[in-house]
Short mmCIF file of C-alpha atoms in Angstrom, two decimals:
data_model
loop_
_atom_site.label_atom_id
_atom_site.label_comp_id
_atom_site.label_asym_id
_atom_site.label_seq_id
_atom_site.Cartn_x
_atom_site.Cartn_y
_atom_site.Cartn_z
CA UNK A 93 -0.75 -4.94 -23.17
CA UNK A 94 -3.54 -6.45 -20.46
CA UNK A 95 -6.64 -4.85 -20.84
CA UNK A 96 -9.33 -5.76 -18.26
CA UNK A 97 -12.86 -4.05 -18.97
CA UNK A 98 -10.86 -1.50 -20.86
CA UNK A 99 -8.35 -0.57 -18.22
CA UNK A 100 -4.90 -0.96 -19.32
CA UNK A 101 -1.89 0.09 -17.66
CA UNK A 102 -0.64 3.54 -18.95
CA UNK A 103 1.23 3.71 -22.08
CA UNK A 104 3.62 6.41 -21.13
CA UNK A 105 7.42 6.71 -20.60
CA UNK A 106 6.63 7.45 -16.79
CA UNK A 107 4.99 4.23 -16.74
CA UNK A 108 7.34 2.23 -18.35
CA UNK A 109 10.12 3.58 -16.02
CA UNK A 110 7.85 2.67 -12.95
CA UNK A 111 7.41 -0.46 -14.02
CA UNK A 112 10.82 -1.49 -14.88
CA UNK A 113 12.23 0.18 -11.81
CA UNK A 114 9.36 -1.62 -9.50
CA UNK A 115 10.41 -4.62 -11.39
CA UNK A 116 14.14 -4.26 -10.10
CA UNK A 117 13.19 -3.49 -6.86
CA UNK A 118 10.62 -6.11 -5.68
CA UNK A 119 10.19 -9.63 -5.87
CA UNK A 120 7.36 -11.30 -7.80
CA UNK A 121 4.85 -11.34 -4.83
CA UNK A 122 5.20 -7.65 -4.24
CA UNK A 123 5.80 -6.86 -8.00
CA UNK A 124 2.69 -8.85 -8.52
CA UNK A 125 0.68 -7.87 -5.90
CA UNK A 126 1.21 -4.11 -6.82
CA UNK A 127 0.10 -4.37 -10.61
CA UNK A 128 -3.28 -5.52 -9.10
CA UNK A 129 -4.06 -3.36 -6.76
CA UNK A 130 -3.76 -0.75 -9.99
CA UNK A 131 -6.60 -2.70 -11.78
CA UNK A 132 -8.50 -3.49 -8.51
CA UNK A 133 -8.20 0.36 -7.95
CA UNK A 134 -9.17 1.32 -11.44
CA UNK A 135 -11.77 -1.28 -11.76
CA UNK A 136 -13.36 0.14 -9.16
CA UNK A 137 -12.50 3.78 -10.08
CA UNK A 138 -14.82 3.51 -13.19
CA UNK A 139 -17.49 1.18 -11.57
CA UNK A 140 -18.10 4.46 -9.58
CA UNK A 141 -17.68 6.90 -12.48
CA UNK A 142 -14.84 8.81 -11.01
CA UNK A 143 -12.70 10.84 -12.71
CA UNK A 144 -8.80 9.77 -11.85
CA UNK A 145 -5.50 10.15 -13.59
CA UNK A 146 -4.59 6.59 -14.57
CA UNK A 147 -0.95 7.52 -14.76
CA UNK A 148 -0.90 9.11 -10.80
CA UNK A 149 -3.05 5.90 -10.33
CA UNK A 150 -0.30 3.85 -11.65
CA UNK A 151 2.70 5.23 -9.84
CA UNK A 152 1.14 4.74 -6.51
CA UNK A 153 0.12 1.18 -6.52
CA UNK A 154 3.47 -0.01 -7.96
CA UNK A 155 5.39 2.30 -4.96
CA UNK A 156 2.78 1.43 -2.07
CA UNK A 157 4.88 -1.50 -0.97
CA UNK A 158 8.30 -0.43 -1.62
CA UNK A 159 8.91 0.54 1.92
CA UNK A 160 9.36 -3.27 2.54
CA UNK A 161 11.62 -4.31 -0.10
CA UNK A 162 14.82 -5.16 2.05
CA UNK A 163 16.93 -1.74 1.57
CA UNK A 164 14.38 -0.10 3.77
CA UNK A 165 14.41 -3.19 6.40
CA UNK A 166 16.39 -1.24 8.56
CA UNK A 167 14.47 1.74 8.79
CA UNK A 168 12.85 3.67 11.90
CA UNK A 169 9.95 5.41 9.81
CA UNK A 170 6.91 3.73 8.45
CA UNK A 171 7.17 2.02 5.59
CA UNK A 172 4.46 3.46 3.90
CA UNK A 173 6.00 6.72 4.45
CA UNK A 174 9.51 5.09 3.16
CA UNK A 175 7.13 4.25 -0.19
CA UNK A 176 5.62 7.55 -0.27
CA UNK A 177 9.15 9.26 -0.19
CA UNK A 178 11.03 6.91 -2.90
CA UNK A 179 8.18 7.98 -5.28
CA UNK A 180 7.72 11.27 -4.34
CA UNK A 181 12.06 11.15 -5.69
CA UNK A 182 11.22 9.08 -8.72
CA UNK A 183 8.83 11.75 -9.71
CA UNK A 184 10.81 14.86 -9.70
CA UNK A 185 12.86 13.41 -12.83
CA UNK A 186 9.68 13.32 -14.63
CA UNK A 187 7.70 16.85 -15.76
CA UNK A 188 4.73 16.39 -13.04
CA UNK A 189 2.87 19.09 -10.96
CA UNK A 190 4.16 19.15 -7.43
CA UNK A 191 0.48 18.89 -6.61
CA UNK A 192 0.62 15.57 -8.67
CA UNK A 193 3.24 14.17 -6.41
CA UNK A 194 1.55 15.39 -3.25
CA UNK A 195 -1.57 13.03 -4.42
CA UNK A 196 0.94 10.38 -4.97
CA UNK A 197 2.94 10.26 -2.07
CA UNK A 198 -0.39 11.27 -0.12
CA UNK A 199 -2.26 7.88 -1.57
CA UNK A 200 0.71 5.59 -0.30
CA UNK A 201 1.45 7.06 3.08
CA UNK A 202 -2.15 6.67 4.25
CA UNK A 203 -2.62 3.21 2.06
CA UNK A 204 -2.84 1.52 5.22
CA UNK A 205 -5.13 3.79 7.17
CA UNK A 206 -8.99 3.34 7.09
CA UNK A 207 -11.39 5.72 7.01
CA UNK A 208 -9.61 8.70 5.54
CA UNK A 209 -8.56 7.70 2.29
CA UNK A 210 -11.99 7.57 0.52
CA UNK A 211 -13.01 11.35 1.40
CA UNK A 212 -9.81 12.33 -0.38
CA UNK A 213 -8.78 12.46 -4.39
CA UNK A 214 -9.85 9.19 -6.27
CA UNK A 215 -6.20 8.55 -6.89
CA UNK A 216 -5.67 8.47 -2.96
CA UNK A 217 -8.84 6.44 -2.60
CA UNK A 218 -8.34 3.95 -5.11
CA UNK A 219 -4.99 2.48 -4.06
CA UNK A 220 -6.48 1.69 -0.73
CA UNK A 221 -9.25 -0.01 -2.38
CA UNK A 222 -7.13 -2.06 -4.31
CA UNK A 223 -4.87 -2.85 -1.41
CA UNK A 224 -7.61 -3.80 0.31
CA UNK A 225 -9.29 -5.86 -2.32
CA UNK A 226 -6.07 -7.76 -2.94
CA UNK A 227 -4.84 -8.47 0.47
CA UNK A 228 -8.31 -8.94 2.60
CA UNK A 229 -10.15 -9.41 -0.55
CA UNK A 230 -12.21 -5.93 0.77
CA UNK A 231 -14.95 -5.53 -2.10
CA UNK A 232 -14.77 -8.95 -3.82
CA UNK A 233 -18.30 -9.31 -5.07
CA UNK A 234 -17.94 -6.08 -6.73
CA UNK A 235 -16.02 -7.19 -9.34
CA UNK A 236 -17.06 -9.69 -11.98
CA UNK A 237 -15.63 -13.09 -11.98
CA UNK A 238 -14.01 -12.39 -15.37
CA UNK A 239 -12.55 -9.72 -14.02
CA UNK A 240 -10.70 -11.38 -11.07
CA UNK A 241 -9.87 -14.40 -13.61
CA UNK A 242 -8.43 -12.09 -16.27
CA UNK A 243 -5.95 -9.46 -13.79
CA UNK A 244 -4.84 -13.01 -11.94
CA UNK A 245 -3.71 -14.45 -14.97
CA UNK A 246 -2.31 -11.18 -16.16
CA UNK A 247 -0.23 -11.04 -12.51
CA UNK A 248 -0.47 -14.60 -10.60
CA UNK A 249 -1.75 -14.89 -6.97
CA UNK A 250 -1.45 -18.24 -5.80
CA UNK A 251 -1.98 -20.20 -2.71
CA UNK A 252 0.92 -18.68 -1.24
CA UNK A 253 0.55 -15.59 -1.41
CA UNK A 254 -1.53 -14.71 2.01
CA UNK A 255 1.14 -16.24 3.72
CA UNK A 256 4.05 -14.57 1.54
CA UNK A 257 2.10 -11.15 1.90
CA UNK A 258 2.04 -11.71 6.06
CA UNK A 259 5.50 -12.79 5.73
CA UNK A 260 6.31 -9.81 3.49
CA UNK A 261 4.98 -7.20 6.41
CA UNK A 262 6.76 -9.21 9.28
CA UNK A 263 10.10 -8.73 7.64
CA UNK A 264 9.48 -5.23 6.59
CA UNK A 265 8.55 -4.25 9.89
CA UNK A 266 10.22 -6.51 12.60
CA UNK A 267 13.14 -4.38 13.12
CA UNK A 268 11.01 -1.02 13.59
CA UNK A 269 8.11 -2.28 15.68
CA UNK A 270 7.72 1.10 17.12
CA UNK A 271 6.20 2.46 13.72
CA UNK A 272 3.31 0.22 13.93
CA UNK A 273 1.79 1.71 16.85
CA UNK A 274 -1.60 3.51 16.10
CA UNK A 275 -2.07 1.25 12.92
CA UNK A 276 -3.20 -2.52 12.15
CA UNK A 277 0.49 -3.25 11.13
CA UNK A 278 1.33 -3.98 14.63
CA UNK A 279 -0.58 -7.40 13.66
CA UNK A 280 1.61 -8.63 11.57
CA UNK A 281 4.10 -8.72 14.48
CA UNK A 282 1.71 -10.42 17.05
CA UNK A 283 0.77 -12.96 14.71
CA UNK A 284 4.86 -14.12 13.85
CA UNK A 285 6.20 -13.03 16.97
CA UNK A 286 4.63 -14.63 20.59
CA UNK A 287 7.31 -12.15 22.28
CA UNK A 288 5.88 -8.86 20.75
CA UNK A 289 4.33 -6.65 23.16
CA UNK A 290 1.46 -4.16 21.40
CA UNK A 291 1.86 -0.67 22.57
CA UNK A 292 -1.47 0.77 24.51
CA UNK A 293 -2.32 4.10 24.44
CA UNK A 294 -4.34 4.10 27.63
CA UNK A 295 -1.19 2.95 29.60
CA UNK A 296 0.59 5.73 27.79
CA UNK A 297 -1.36 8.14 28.46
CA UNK A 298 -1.74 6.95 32.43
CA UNK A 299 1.64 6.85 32.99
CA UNK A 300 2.66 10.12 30.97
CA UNK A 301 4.60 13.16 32.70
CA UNK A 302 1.80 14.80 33.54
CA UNK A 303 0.19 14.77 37.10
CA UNK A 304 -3.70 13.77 38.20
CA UNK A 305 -5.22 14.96 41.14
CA UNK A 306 -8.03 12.35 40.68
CA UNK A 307 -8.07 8.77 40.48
CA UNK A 308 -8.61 7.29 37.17
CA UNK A 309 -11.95 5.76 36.80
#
């Protein structure tokens, strides 16, 4: 069992199931990548003192990414929200509250959208935080250095994985670009794809169905 500053994953059925199930699902960069962002997110969880459920905790970060394993490459919602619903389904074979779920699925559809997250329930917070630790390395200093040495040897990140992660986002998203409107996933596009053309909301909202009897400004 890897314990970091006395966090260890769960020790549960629930979290065995996740795991193994995650495991099938995603390849070792996302696999990976997810079991950090738990310790990232619960490092940080009792650096602050709150009070989280580890499990709810757990179940998030290992779903946040599943909406870009390849059986959802294909779909026209966002994959976060693809994510949110798979766990929100893995749940309901397991005895938790519906409000439990609500927190879960809640903490993986807004994983990728600042500013809203941390005035929510630590479990919803957290994931962000360790998303964002992991990926943009958001909050580095905050953690120790034997911290980031012991949950990287636990769950390798190596050189490749910025790229992989970028590349992991293009693919997940290149055949729904529509769904990254109104977020920062329509970056991942721009940045592999010279042809992609960003939606703009002020051009939208010029050239919608309804009439002006001024000139814009």
């Amino acid at each position: 069992m890897v314990s970091v500053s006395g966090t260890t994953i769960p020790d549960s059925k629930l979290a065995r199931d996740v795991t193994q199930f995650v495991r099938d699902t995603e390849d070792d960069l996302l696999f990976f990548h997810s079991s950090r962002v738990f310790f990232w997110g619960a490092l940080a969880g009792r650096r602050q003192n709150l009070r989280y459920d580890s499990e709810l905790l757990y179940v998030a970060a290992m779903f946040h990414d599943v909406g870009l394993t390849a059986h959802y490459h294909d779909s026209q919602r966002r994959f976060e929200v693809d994510g949110a619903d798979a766990a929100r389904n893995f749940l309901k074979a397991y005895d938790i509250a519906g409000s439990d779920i609500e927190k879960v699925w809640t903490a993986i559809a807004l994983h990728t959208t600042p500013g809203i997250p941390e005035h929510m329930h630590p479990e919803i917070s957290l994931v962000q935080v360790g998303a964002g630790m992991d990926v943009a390395g958001r909050g580095y200093e905050d953690f120790t250095d034997s911290q980031r040495k012991a949950v990287v040897a636990a769950y390798p990140r190596d050189d490749d994985f910025k790229s992989g992660m970028i590349n992991a986002f293009y693919e997940g998203m290149k055949r729904r670009p529509n769904t990254t409107f109104g977020t920062f996933n329509d970056d991942f596009l721009a940045f592999k794809d010279p042809t992609f053309q960003r939606a703009d909301l002020c051009s939208i909202i010029l050239h919608s169905p309804w009439g002006t009897k001024k000139p814009i400004a």
